[in-house]
mmCIF file of C-alpha atoms and ligand atoms in Angstrom:
data_model
loop_
_atom_site.group_PDB
_atom_site.id
_atom_site.type_symbol
_atom_site.label_atom_id
_atom_site.label_comp_id
_atom_site.label_asym_id
_atom_site.label_seq_id
_atom_site.Cartn_x
_atom_site.Cartn_y
_atom_site.Cartn_z
ATOM 1 C CA MET A 1 -0.271 -0.241 -0.066
ATOM 2 C CA ILE A 2 1.222 3.485 -1.205
ATOM 3 C CA PRO A 3 0.112 5.659 1.771
ATOM 4 C CA TYR A 4 -0.992 9.140 1.906
ATOM 5 C CA GLY A 5 2.056 10.439 4.405
ATOM 6 C CA ARG A 6 4.929 9.134 5.569
ATOM 7 C CA HIS A 7 8.246 10.431 7.582
ATOM 8 C CA GLU A 8 11.589 10.342 6.077
ATOM 9 C CA ILE A 9 14.594 9.449 8.362
ATOM 10 C CA SER A 10 18.199 10.120 7.820
ATOM 11 C CA GLN A 11 21.124 9.030 9.254
ATOM 12 C CA ALA A 12 21.879 12.435 10.568
ATOM 13 C CA ASP A 13 18.378 11.971 12.103
ATOM 14 C CA VAL A 14 19.665 8.582 13.690
ATOM 15 C CA ASP A 15 23.200 9.704 14.527
ATOM 16 C CA THR A 16 21.828 12.796 16.686
ATOM 17 C CA VAL A 17 19.105 10.910 18.844
ATOM 18 C CA ILE A 18 21.990 7.905 19.489
ATOM 19 C CA ASP A 19 24.028 11.118 20.572
ATOM 20 C CA VAL A 20 21.351 11.879 22.864
ATOM 21 C CA LEU A 21 20.530 8.779 24.474
ATOM 22 C CA GLN A 22 23.907 7.769 25.459
ATOM 23 C CA ASN A 23 25.554 11.264 26.159
ATOM 24 C CA GLN A 24 23.021 13.965 27.654
ATOM 25 C CA PHE A 25 19.922 13.982 29.319
ATOM 26 C CA LEU A 26 17.269 12.542 28.262
ATOM 27 C CA THR A 27 13.914 15.096 28.704
ATOM 28 C CA GLN A 28 14.955 19.076 30.202
ATOM 29 C CA GLY A 29 18.278 19.200 28.886
ATOM 30 C CA ALA A 30 19.707 21.632 26.041
ATOM 31 C CA GLN A 31 18.251 19.884 23.484
ATOM 32 C CA VAL A 32 14.569 21.275 23.432
ATOM 33 C CA PRO A 33 15.765 24.811 24.130
ATOM 34 C CA LYS A 34 17.838 24.510 21.149
ATOM 35 C CA PHE A 35 15.192 23.398 19.100
ATOM 36 C CA GLU A 36 12.850 26.209 20.431
ATOM 37 C CA LYS A 37 15.574 28.717 18.936
ATOM 38 C CA THR A 38 16.038 26.823 15.713
ATOM 39 C CA VAL A 39 12.201 27.109 15.003
ATOM 40 C CA ALA A 40 11.868 30.237 16.181
ATOM 41 C CA GLU A 41 14.602 31.550 13.887
ATOM 42 C CA TYR A 42 13.439 29.738 11.011
ATOM 43 C CA CYS A 43 10.448 31.503 11.110
ATOM 44 C CA SER A 44 11.657 35.132 12.609
ATOM 45 C CA VAL A 45 9.338 34.810 15.509
ATOM 46 C CA ALA A 46 10.297 36.035 18.774
ATOM 47 C CA HIS A 47 9.582 32.894 20.805
ATOM 48 C CA GLY A 48 8.898 28.302 20.514
ATOM 49 C CA VAL A 49 7.620 26.277 23.025
ATOM 50 C CA ALA A 50 7.900 23.155 21.918
ATOM 51 C CA VAL A 51 6.028 20.424 23.570
ATOM 52 C CA ASN A 52 4.521 17.134 23.131
ATOM 53 C CA SER A 53 2.056 16.980 20.383
ATOM 54 C CA ALA A 54 0.449 19.990 18.813
ATOM 55 C CA THR A 55 -3.005 19.247 20.589
ATOM 56 C CA SER A 56 -1.265 19.963 23.543
ATOM 57 C CA ALA A 57 -0.298 22.944 22.081
ATOM 58 C CA LEU A 58 -3.154 24.163 20.948
ATOM 59 C CA HIS A 59 -4.590 23.615 25.094
ATOM 60 C CA ILE A 60 -1.757 25.999 26.280
ATOM 61 C CA ALA A 61 -2.733 28.560 23.695
ATOM 62 C CA CYS A 62 -6.220 28.528 24.837
ATOM 63 C CA LEU A 63 -5.504 28.885 28.551
ATOM 64 C CA ALA A 64 -2.679 30.905 27.718
ATOM 65 C CA LEU A 65 -5.146 33.550 25.991
ATOM 66 C CA GLY A 66 -7.887 33.026 29.701
ATOM 67 C CA LEU A 67 -9.980 31.106 27.194
ATOM 68 C CA GLY A 68 -12.307 29.314 29.671
ATOM 69 C CA LYS A 69 -15.942 29.184 30.942
ATOM 70 C CA GLY A 70 -18.515 31.341 28.944
ATOM 71 C CA ASP A 71 -16.671 32.062 26.284
ATOM 72 C CA TRP A 72 -16.277 30.704 22.615
ATOM 73 C CA LEU A 73 -13.737 29.361 20.588
ATOM 74 C CA TRP A 74 -14.404 29.496 16.919
ATOM 75 C CA THR A 75 -12.882 27.580 14.321
ATOM 76 C CA SER A 76 -13.444 25.771 10.605
ATOM 77 C CA PRO A 77 -15.457 22.566 10.483
ATOM 78 C CA LEU A 78 -12.927 21.133 7.818
ATOM 79 C CA THR A 79 -9.832 20.297 10.348
ATOM 80 C CA PHE A 80 -8.771 17.528 13.040
ATOM 81 C CA VAL A 81 -11.121 17.370 15.914
ATOM 82 C CA ALA A 82 -7.849 18.935 17.620
ATOM 83 C CA SER A 83 -8.926 22.188 15.976
ATOM 84 C CA ALA A 84 -12.080 22.150 18.293
ATOM 85 C CA ASN A 85 -11.303 20.629 20.807
ATOM 86 C CA CYS A 86 -9.022 22.285 22.671
ATOM 87 C CA GLY A 87 -11.675 24.733 23.667
ATOM 88 C CA LEU A 88 -14.098 22.584 25.113
ATOM 89 C CA TYR A 89 -10.289 21.233 27.261
ATOM 90 C CA CYS A 90 -11.193 24.541 28.513
ATOM 91 C CA GLY A 91 -15.265 24.817 29.658
ATOM 92 C CA ALA A 92 -15.289 26.856 26.209
ATOM 93 C CA GLU A 93 -17.895 26.490 23.781
ATOM 94 C CA VAL A 94 -16.965 26.043 20.479
ATOM 95 C CA ASP A 95 -18.613 27.011 16.859
ATOM 96 C CA PHE A 96 -17.716 27.449 13.511
ATOM 97 C CA VAL A 97 -17.368 29.245 10.223
ATOM 98 C CA ASP A 98 -17.599 27.695 7.252
ATOM 99 C CA ILE A 99 -15.152 27.763 4.507
ATOM 100 C CA ASP A 100 -14.566 29.087 1.433
ATOM 101 C CA ALA A 101 -15.517 27.118 -2.042
ATOM 102 C CA ALA A 102 -11.570 28.047 -3.645
ATOM 103 C CA SER A 103 -9.563 27.937 -1.004
ATOM 104 C CA TRP A 104 -11.172 25.289 1.160
ATOM 105 C CA ASN A 105 -9.856 27.745 3.754
ATOM 106 C CA MET A 106 -12.047 29.375 6.866
ATOM 107 C CA CYS A 107 -13.756 31.892 4.814
ATOM 108 C CA PRO A 108 -13.187 35.859 5.983
ATOM 109 C CA VAL A 109 -16.324 36.796 4.570
ATOM 110 C CA LYS A 110 -18.461 34.374 6.244
ATOM 111 C CA LEU A 111 -16.424 34.637 9.051
ATOM 112 C CA GLU A 112 -17.193 38.492 9.005
ATOM 113 C CA GLN A 113 -21.422 37.660 8.492
ATOM 114 C CA LYS A 114 -20.889 35.689 11.331
ATOM 115 C CA LEU A 115 -19.104 38.053 13.936
ATOM 116 C CA LEU A 116 -21.937 41.015 12.779
ATOM 117 C CA LYS A 117 -24.444 38.554 13.913
ATOM 118 C CA ALA A 118 -22.491 37.908 17.153
ATOM 119 C CA LYS A 119 -21.639 40.986 18.516
ATOM 120 C CA ALA A 120 -26.005 41.858 17.566
ATOM 121 C CA GLU A 121 -26.227 38.818 20.188
ATOM 122 C CA GLY A 122 -23.164 39.857 22.610
ATOM 123 C CA ARG A 123 -21.603 35.977 22.302
ATOM 124 C CA LEU A 124 -18.296 37.196 20.122
ATOM 125 C CA PRO A 125 -15.487 34.506 20.536
ATOM 126 C CA LYS A 126 -12.567 35.078 22.731
ATOM 127 C CA VAL A 127 -10.078 33.067 20.378
ATOM 128 C CA VAL A 128 -10.681 31.736 16.395
ATOM 129 C CA VAL A 129 -8.308 29.473 15.035
ATOM 130 C CA PRO A 130 -7.902 29.844 11.151
ATOM 131 C CA VAL A 131 -6.383 25.827 10.243
ATOM 132 C CA HIS A 132 -4.014 26.199 7.125
ATOM 133 C CA LEU A 133 -5.705 22.914 5.145
ATOM 134 C CA ARG A 134 -3.477 21.539 3.215
ATOM 135 C CA GLY A 135 -0.646 23.842 3.908
ATOM 136 C CA GLU A 136 -2.354 26.106 2.025
ATOM 137 C CA PRO A 137 -1.963 29.728 3.777
ATOM 138 C CA CYS A 138 -5.897 31.186 5.198
ATOM 139 C CA ASP A 139 -6.048 34.856 4.488
ATOM 140 C CA MET A 140 -4.567 35.734 7.318
ATOM 141 C CA ALA A 141 -5.130 39.724 6.625
ATOM 142 C CA ALA A 142 -8.759 39.627 6.260
ATOM 143 C CA ILE A 143 -8.887 37.475 9.451
ATOM 144 C CA GLY A 144 -5.808 39.611 11.253
ATOM 145 C CA ALA A 145 -8.274 42.910 10.413
ATOM 146 C CA LEU A 146 -11.493 40.913 11.664
ATOM 147 C CA ALA A 147 -9.926 40.731 15.131
ATOM 148 C CA LYS A 148 -8.887 43.825 15.455
ATOM 149 C CA ARG A 149 -12.018 45.474 14.935
ATOM 150 C CA PHE A 150 -13.871 42.813 16.738
ATOM 151 C CA GLY A 151 -11.704 42.142 19.823
ATOM 152 C CA PHE A 152 -10.991 38.584 18.945
ATOM 153 C CA LYS A 153 -7.690 36.298 19.666
ATOM 154 C CA VAL A 154 -5.777 34.477 17.043
ATOM 155 C CA ILE A 155 -4.008 31.102 16.933
ATOM 156 C CA GLU A 156 -3.428 29.585 13.660
ATOM 157 C CA ASP A 157 -3.420 25.585 13.421
ATOM 158 C CA ALA A 158 -0.544 25.626 11.041
ATOM 159 C CA SER A 159 -0.099 21.844 11.928
ATOM 160 C CA HIS A 160 -0.059 21.436 7.658
ATOM 161 C CA ALA A 161 2.001 24.119 7.117
ATOM 162 C CA ILE A 162 5.792 24.696 8.678
ATOM 163 C CA GLY A 163 8.275 25.565 5.966
ATOM 164 C CA GLY A 164 5.339 27.805 3.594
ATOM 165 C CA SER A 165 4.929 31.671 3.862
ATOM 166 C CA TYR A 166 2.252 33.698 3.785
ATOM 167 C CA ALA A 167 2.780 37.188 1.807
ATOM 168 C CA GLY A 168 6.694 36.898 2.466
ATOM 169 C CA GLN A 169 6.909 36.042 6.133
ATOM 170 C CA LYS A 170 7.253 32.254 6.761
ATOM 171 C CA ILE A 171 4.422 30.414 8.456
ATOM 172 C CA GLY A 172 5.052 31.068 12.175
ATOM 173 C CA ALA A 173 5.867 34.663 12.132
ATOM 174 C CA CYS A 174 2.423 35.352 13.568
ATOM 175 C CA ALA A 175 2.256 38.564 11.414
ATOM 176 C CA HIS A 176 -1.753 38.543 12.191
ATOM 177 C CA SER A 177 -2.368 36.023 15.206
ATOM 178 C CA ASP A 178 -0.771 35.920 18.418
ATOM 179 C CA ILE A 179 -0.117 32.247 18.724
ATOM 180 C CA THR A 180 0.713 29.530 15.771
ATOM 181 C CA VAL A 181 1.046 25.649 16.076
ATOM 182 C CA PHE A 182 3.115 23.352 14.712
ATOM 183 C CA SER A 183 2.939 19.667 14.369
ATOM 184 C CA PHE A 184 5.573 16.955 14.395
ATOM 185 C CA HIS A 185 3.812 14.060 14.154
ATOM 186 C CA PRO A 186 5.121 11.503 11.073
ATOM 187 C CA VAL A 187 2.604 12.429 8.834
ATOM 188 C CA LYS A 188 3.147 16.093 8.819
ATOM 189 C CA ILE A 189 6.381 17.663 7.289
ATOM 190 C CA VAL A 190 9.077 17.194 10.032
ATOM 191 C CA THR A 191 8.638 14.753 12.723
ATOM 192 C CA THR A 192 9.874 14.667 15.954
ATOM 193 C CA ALA A 193 7.602 10.988 16.118
ATOM 194 C CA GLU A 194 4.846 12.946 18.584
ATOM 195 C CA GLY A 195 5.358 16.951 19.411
ATOM 196 C CA GLY A 196 4.187 20.219 18.362
ATOM 197 C CA MET A 197 5.597 23.933 19.366
ATOM 198 C CA ALA A 198 3.695 27.331 19.961
ATOM 199 C CA MET A 199 5.203 29.967 18.359
ATOM 200 C CA THR A 200 4.331 33.832 19.286
ATOM 201 C CA ASN A 201 6.184 37.074 19.353
ATOM 202 C CA SER A 202 4.627 38.070 22.612
ATOM 203 C CA ASP A 203 6.929 37.717 25.907
ATOM 204 C CA GLU A 204 3.823 36.947 28.491
ATOM 205 C CA LEU A 205 2.046 34.923 26.389
ATOM 206 C CA ALA A 206 5.249 32.640 25.985
ATOM 207 C CA THR A 207 6.059 32.460 29.997
ATOM 208 C CA ARG A 208 2.099 31.512 30.432
ATOM 209 C CA MET A 209 2.496 28.531 27.235
ATOM 210 C CA GLY A 210 5.384 27.617 29.439
ATOM 211 C CA LEU A 211 4.297 27.365 32.571
ATOM 212 C CA PHE A 212 1.271 25.452 31.002
ATOM 213 C CA ARG A 213 3.216 22.958 29.693
ATOM 214 C CA SER A 214 4.740 21.777 33.032
ATOM 215 C CA HIS A 215 2.569 21.630 36.231
ATOM 216 C CA GLY A 216 2.344 25.738 36.325
ATOM 217 C CA ILE A 217 5.107 25.652 38.539
ATOM 218 C CA THR A 218 8.129 27.930 38.254
ATOM 219 C CA ARG A 219 11.524 28.876 40.297
ATOM 220 C CA ASP A 220 11.388 32.348 38.314
ATOM 221 C CA PRO A 221 10.785 34.407 41.735
ATOM 222 C CA ALA A 222 9.679 37.525 39.486
ATOM 223 C CA LEU A 223 6.568 35.126 38.833
ATOM 224 C CA MET A 224 6.563 33.472 42.605
ATOM 225 C CA THR A 225 2.873 35.542 44.284
ATOM 226 C CA HIS A 226 4.670 34.547 47.288
ATOM 227 C CA GLU A 227 8.208 34.750 48.750
ATOM 228 C CA ALA A 228 10.526 31.663 48.398
ATOM 229 C CA ASP A 229 10.942 29.297 51.271
ATOM 230 C CA GLY A 230 14.636 28.716 50.402
ATOM 231 C CA ALA A 231 17.499 27.647 47.329
ATOM 232 C CA TRP A 232 14.746 24.458 47.021
ATOM 233 C CA TYR A 233 12.001 26.411 46.302
ATOM 234 C CA TYR A 234 9.487 26.228 43.400
ATOM 235 C CA GLN A 235 5.969 27.889 43.334
ATOM 236 C CA GLN A 236 3.017 26.211 41.486
ATOM 237 C CA VAL A 237 1.377 29.219 39.990
ATOM 238 C CA GLU A 238 -1.314 28.364 37.363
ATOM 239 C CA LEU A 239 -2.788 24.560 37.157
ATOM 240 C CA GLY A 240 -0.782 22.724 34.696
ATOM 241 C CA TYR A 241 0.265 20.086 32.942
ATOM 242 C CA ASN A 242 3.055 17.792 31.695
ATOM 243 C CA TYR A 243 3.413 18.492 28.232
ATOM 244 C CA ARG A 244 6.703 18.483 27.941
ATOM 245 C CA LEU A 245 9.103 17.500 24.986
ATOM 246 C CA THR A 246 11.988 14.706 25.527
ATOM 247 C CA ASP A 247 14.988 15.869 24.273
ATOM 248 C CA LEU A 248 15.446 13.371 21.932
ATOM 249 C CA GLN A 249 12.319 14.126 20.267
ATOM 250 C CA ALA A 250 13.855 17.604 20.382
ATOM 251 C CA ALA A 251 17.131 16.560 18.911
ATOM 252 C CA LEU A 252 15.450 14.805 16.166
ATOM 253 C CA GLY A 253 13.327 17.812 14.963
ATOM 254 C CA ILE A 254 16.611 19.828 15.101
ATOM 255 C CA SER A 255 17.720 17.302 12.635
ATOM 256 C CA GLN A 256 14.707 17.071 10.718
ATOM 257 C CA VAL A 257 14.357 20.789 10.320
ATOM 258 C CA GLN A 258 17.731 21.417 8.027
ATOM 259 C CA ARG A 259 16.203 19.406 5.489
ATOM 260 C CA LEU A 260 12.591 21.432 6.172
ATOM 261 C CA ASP A 261 13.168 23.680 2.947
ATOM 262 C CA ALA A 262 14.405 20.629 0.569
ATOM 263 C CA PHE A 263 11.164 18.339 1.835
ATOM 264 C CA VAL A 264 8.358 21.034 0.707
ATOM 265 C CA ALA A 265 10.503 21.517 -2.790
ATOM 266 C CA LYS A 266 10.275 17.911 -3.220
ATOM 267 C CA ARG A 267 5.963 17.961 -2.237
ATOM 268 C CA HIS A 268 6.044 21.331 -4.545
ATOM 269 C CA ALA A 269 7.718 19.255 -7.540
ATOM 270 C CA LEU A 270 5.041 16.054 -6.737
ATOM 271 C CA ALA A 271 2.365 18.242 -6.575
ATOM 272 C CA ASP A 272 2.949 20.144 -9.876
ATOM 273 C CA ARG A 273 3.675 16.887 -11.493
ATOM 274 C CA TYR A 274 -0.128 16.142 -10.173
ATOM 275 C CA ASP A 275 -1.513 18.953 -11.666
ATOM 276 C CA THR A 276 -0.440 18.063 -15.107
ATOM 277 C CA LEU A 277 -1.260 14.461 -15.254
ATOM 278 C CA LEU A 278 -4.604 14.742 -13.474
ATOM 279 C CA ALA A 279 -5.677 17.862 -15.739
ATOM 280 C CA ASN A 280 -7.911 16.087 -18.011
ATOM 281 C CA LEU A 281 -9.737 13.989 -15.476
ATOM 282 C CA PRO A 282 -12.887 15.273 -13.711
ATOM 283 C CA LEU A 283 -11.509 16.587 -10.712
ATOM 284 C CA THR A 284 -11.478 19.832 -9.312
ATOM 285 C CA LEU A 285 -7.717 20.078 -8.334
ATOM 286 C CA PRO A 286 -6.491 21.573 -4.968
ATOM 287 C CA THR A 287 -5.137 25.326 -6.072
ATOM 288 C CA ARG A 288 -2.324 27.668 -4.684
ATOM 289 C CA ALA A 289 -2.390 31.373 -4.648
ATOM 290 C CA LYS A 290 0.161 32.984 -5.898
ATOM 291 C CA GLY A 291 2.287 34.969 -3.429
ATOM 292 C CA ASN A 292 2.231 32.815 -0.781
ATOM 293 C CA LEU A 293 3.955 29.406 -0.434
ATOM 294 C CA SER A 294 1.950 25.968 0.736
ATOM 295 C CA GLY A 295 3.514 23.719 3.278
ATOM 296 C CA LEU A 296 1.793 21.217 1.188
ATOM 297 C CA HIS A 297 1.282 18.741 3.375
ATOM 298 C CA LEU A 298 -2.051 17.331 1.535
ATOM 299 C CA TYR A 299 -3.038 16.348 -1.803
ATOM 300 C CA PRO A 300 -6.873 16.231 -1.615
ATOM 301 C CA VAL A 301 -8.403 16.027 -4.623
ATOM 302 C CA ARG A 302 -12.763 16.816 -4.770
ATOM 303 C CA LEU A 303 -14.595 13.890 -7.596
ATOM 304 C CA GLN A 304 -16.739 16.014 -9.963
ATOM 305 C CA LEU A 305 -19.430 13.721 -9.497
ATOM 306 C CA GLY A 306 -21.766 14.618 -12.030
ATOM 307 C CA LYS A 307 -19.528 13.274 -14.309
ATOM 308 C CA ILE A 308 -18.779 9.781 -13.588
ATOM 309 C CA SER A 309 -20.079 6.679 -12.513
ATOM 310 C CA PRO A 310 -19.072 5.353 -9.027
ATOM 311 C CA SER A 311 -19.612 7.018 -6.086
ATOM 312 C CA HIS A 312 -17.546 8.555 -3.798
ATOM 313 C CA GLY A 313 -16.977 5.734 -1.734
ATOM 314 C CA GLU A 314 -16.888 3.699 -4.731
ATOM 315 C CA VAL A 315 -13.808 5.498 -6.065
ATOM 316 C CA PHE A 316 -11.982 5.475 -2.200
ATOM 317 C CA ASP A 317 -12.825 1.436 -1.997
ATOM 318 C CA ARG A 318 -11.538 0.536 -5.619
ATOM 319 C CA MET A 319 -7.700 2.752 -4.467
ATOM 320 C CA ARG A 320 -7.866 1.126 -1.309
ATOM 321 C CA ALA A 321 -8.154 -1.626 -3.577
ATOM 322 C CA ALA A 322 -5.884 -1.050 -5.981
ATOM 323 C CA GLY A 323 -2.903 -0.669 -2.950
ATOM 324 C CA ILE A 324 -3.475 3.525 -3.247
ATOM 325 C CA GLY A 325 -3.533 4.677 1.009
ATOM 326 C CA VAL A 326 -5.890 7.241 -0.416
ATOM 327 C CA ASN A 327 -7.190 9.006 2.893
ATOM 328 C CA LEU A 328 -10.305 11.614 3.826
ATOM 329 C CA HIS A 329 -9.133 15.043 5.322
ATOM 330 C CA TYR A 330 -11.710 15.611 6.784
ATOM 331 C CA ILE A 331 -15.151 14.458 7.860
ATOM 332 C CA PRO A 332 -16.137 18.069 8.898
ATOM 333 C CA VAL A 333 -16.155 18.096 13.394
ATOM 334 C CA HIS A 334 -19.777 19.160 13.681
ATOM 335 C CA LEU A 335 -20.908 16.032 12.005
ATOM 336 C CA GLN A 336 -18.665 13.972 14.686
ATOM 337 C CA PRO A 337 -21.719 12.353 16.654
ATOM 338 C CA PHE A 338 -20.179 13.920 19.991
ATOM 339 C CA TYR A 339 -20.177 17.564 18.335
ATOM 340 C CA LYS A 340 -23.786 16.843 16.451
ATOM 341 C CA SER A 341 -24.696 16.188 20.524
ATOM 342 C CA MET A 342 -24.813 19.840 21.395
ATOM 343 C CA VAL A 343 -26.336 21.874 18.842
ATOM 344 C CA PHE A 344 -24.942 21.241 14.991
ATOM 345 C CA THR A 345 -26.659 19.578 12.413
ATOM 346 C CA LYS A 346 -26.344 18.383 8.649
ATOM 347 C CA GLY A 347 -26.694 21.495 6.875
ATOM 348 C CA ASP A 348 -25.159 24.144 9.120
ATOM 349 C CA PHE A 349 -21.168 24.278 7.265
ATOM 350 C CA PRO A 350 -22.623 23.496 3.642
ATOM 351 C CA GLU A 351 -19.298 24.102 2.101
ATOM 352 C CA ALA A 352 -17.620 21.749 4.254
ATOM 353 C CA GLU A 353 -19.942 19.045 3.701
ATOM 354 C CA ARG A 354 -20.228 19.583 -0.109
ATOM 355 C CA TYR A 355 -16.347 19.100 0.220
ATOM 356 C CA TYR A 356 -16.249 15.840 2.226
ATOM 357 C CA ALA A 357 -19.348 14.453 -0.094
ATOM 358 C CA GLU A 358 -16.504 14.737 -2.888
ATOM 359 C CA ALA A 359 -12.811 14.972 -0.810
ATOM 360 C CA LEU A 360 -10.003 12.031 -1.712
ATOM 361 C CA THR A 361 -6.503 12.842 -0.518
ATOM 362 C CA LEU A 362 -3.655 11.374 -2.566
ATOM 363 C CA PRO A 363 -0.123 10.476 -1.732
ATOM 364 C CA LEU A 364 2.439 13.035 -1.186
ATOM 365 C CA PHE A 365 5.580 12.513 0.874
ATOM 366 C CA PRO A 366 8.584 13.190 -0.183
ATOM 367 C CA ALA A 367 9.921 10.063 -0.436
ATOM 368 C CA LEU A 368 7.073 9.135 -3.412
ATOM 369 C CA THR A 369 9.322 8.242 -6.476
ATOM 370 C CA LYS A 370 7.827 9.404 -9.526
ATOM 371 C CA ALA A 371 6.799 5.324 -10.406
ATOM 372 C CA GLU A 372 4.388 5.703 -7.301
ATOM 373 C CA GLN A 373 3.480 8.321 -8.463
ATOM 374 C CA ASP A 374 2.191 6.973 -11.846
ATOM 375 C CA GLU A 375 0.576 4.395 -9.914
ATOM 376 C CA VAL A 376 -1.632 6.664 -8.258
ATOM 377 C CA VAL A 377 -2.796 8.508 -11.319
ATOM 378 C CA ALA A 378 -3.302 4.960 -13.137
ATOM 379 C CA ALA A 379 -5.261 3.479 -10.191
ATOM 380 C CA LEU A 380 -7.238 7.002 -10.123
ATOM 381 C CA THR A 381 -7.951 6.805 -14.172
ATOM 382 C CA ALA A 382 -9.284 2.991 -13.842
ATOM 383 C CA ALA A 383 -11.083 4.018 -9.934
ATOM 384 C CA ILE A 384 -13.459 6.769 -11.510
ATOM 385 C CA ALA A 385 -13.914 5.188 -14.872
ATOM 386 C CA PRO A 386 -17.770 2.953 -15.302
HETATM 387 C C1 PLP B 1 -2.173 16.501 13.324
HETATM 388 C C2 PLP B 1 -3.032 17.902 13.750
HETATM 389 C C3 PLP B 1 -3.645 18.401 14.511
HETATM 390 C C4 PLP B 1 -2.383 17.532 15.885
HETATM 391 O O1 PLP B 1 -1.405 17.612 15.966
HETATM 392 P P1 PLP B 1 -1.072 16.336 17.312
HETATM 393 O O2 PLP B 1 1.225 17.080 16.861
HETATM 394 O O3 PLP B 1 -1.269 14.888 16.516
HETATM 395 O O4 PLP B 1 -1.649 16.398 17.828
HETATM 396 C C5 PLP B 1 -3.925 19.140 14.936
HETATM 397 N N1 PLP B 1 -4.346 19.984 14.069
HETATM 398 C C6 PLP B 1 -4.471 19.655 12.309
HETATM 399 C C7 PLP B 1 -5.256 20.562 11.493
HETATM 400 C C8 PLP B 1 -3.798 18.430 11.816
HETATM 401 O O5 PLP B 1 -3.695 18.375 11.383
#
């Protein structure tokens, strides 16, 4: 089976992890701050707070922004459940803003309309989480302008987008957001096995996220509410968690980031090739906006179901039977039974639902060969035939 995504580990990656294992601290050593500095410098942002997953990064980002009971978090319905669950972890309510028909990202026009309505009803969101689906940057200038006008905070879920750029700045620079979150799961662009990082230009948010990452405990007298008992003293000033990344993982991450630009370039070359090979099939292909650079985590296509006889499900099954590990990103979150049990129902976010009815993610990862890619194209051509 050709998977939809796969990590790539080099000998340098292996060597660096073995060095940590044999010679250094396994956790809470020098590798984690070094990894944070490496990624922050890459993105031209002031701070990176490394954690054990993007899910944890989203959680501490929400906590640092003060999200809690009685607050609202809005995100795209077309995302992984973690982008929404972080709101529920904090006791907040979650709602969604439908996607744009062309980019498949949160639509800024629909966001504005929903904000005007929410303002009239006195229930504006505290936090909005745009998701750079596939790695394709959201319209951050528009979202950032709305954040200023309506007074909400922005967390970019950039789990798909490290290595990309928006209007000449790296994703993670937080030019139009308070915090940007990356994922280092093996299917994503660079990996630490499990892992994530929250980027920010705010000293205060970085400090608060650092506290929430590690039990809410500090040894910094400036952060303490009471005087230290002695030199041994640490103080718990928040209810935090253990969301720490290990030094083994951080060392792997530092080594992987050296190849980040090469990984993204390889993904673009393969996507260009898909664009050409698939151009004449009854498909809607993923677009890439000029002036931005997608991280290109995913290459989803949409079946033009009116022009083919097999159903969406039949095409999916035929691809799997042909050894192509296609996937579907994503089941709209509001249609998950867990979320549906709140207030949501089919029809709430029709553009995301239309996407869900047609989409199919094709394999895309740096080590995908041209021969494998040809196999995917041949299998898809056969799968959509009567
Ligand atoms: C993968 C992913 C996450 C969660 O990442 P983890 O590191 O696995 O916790 C969150 N949001 C999106 C959009 C993702 O794709």
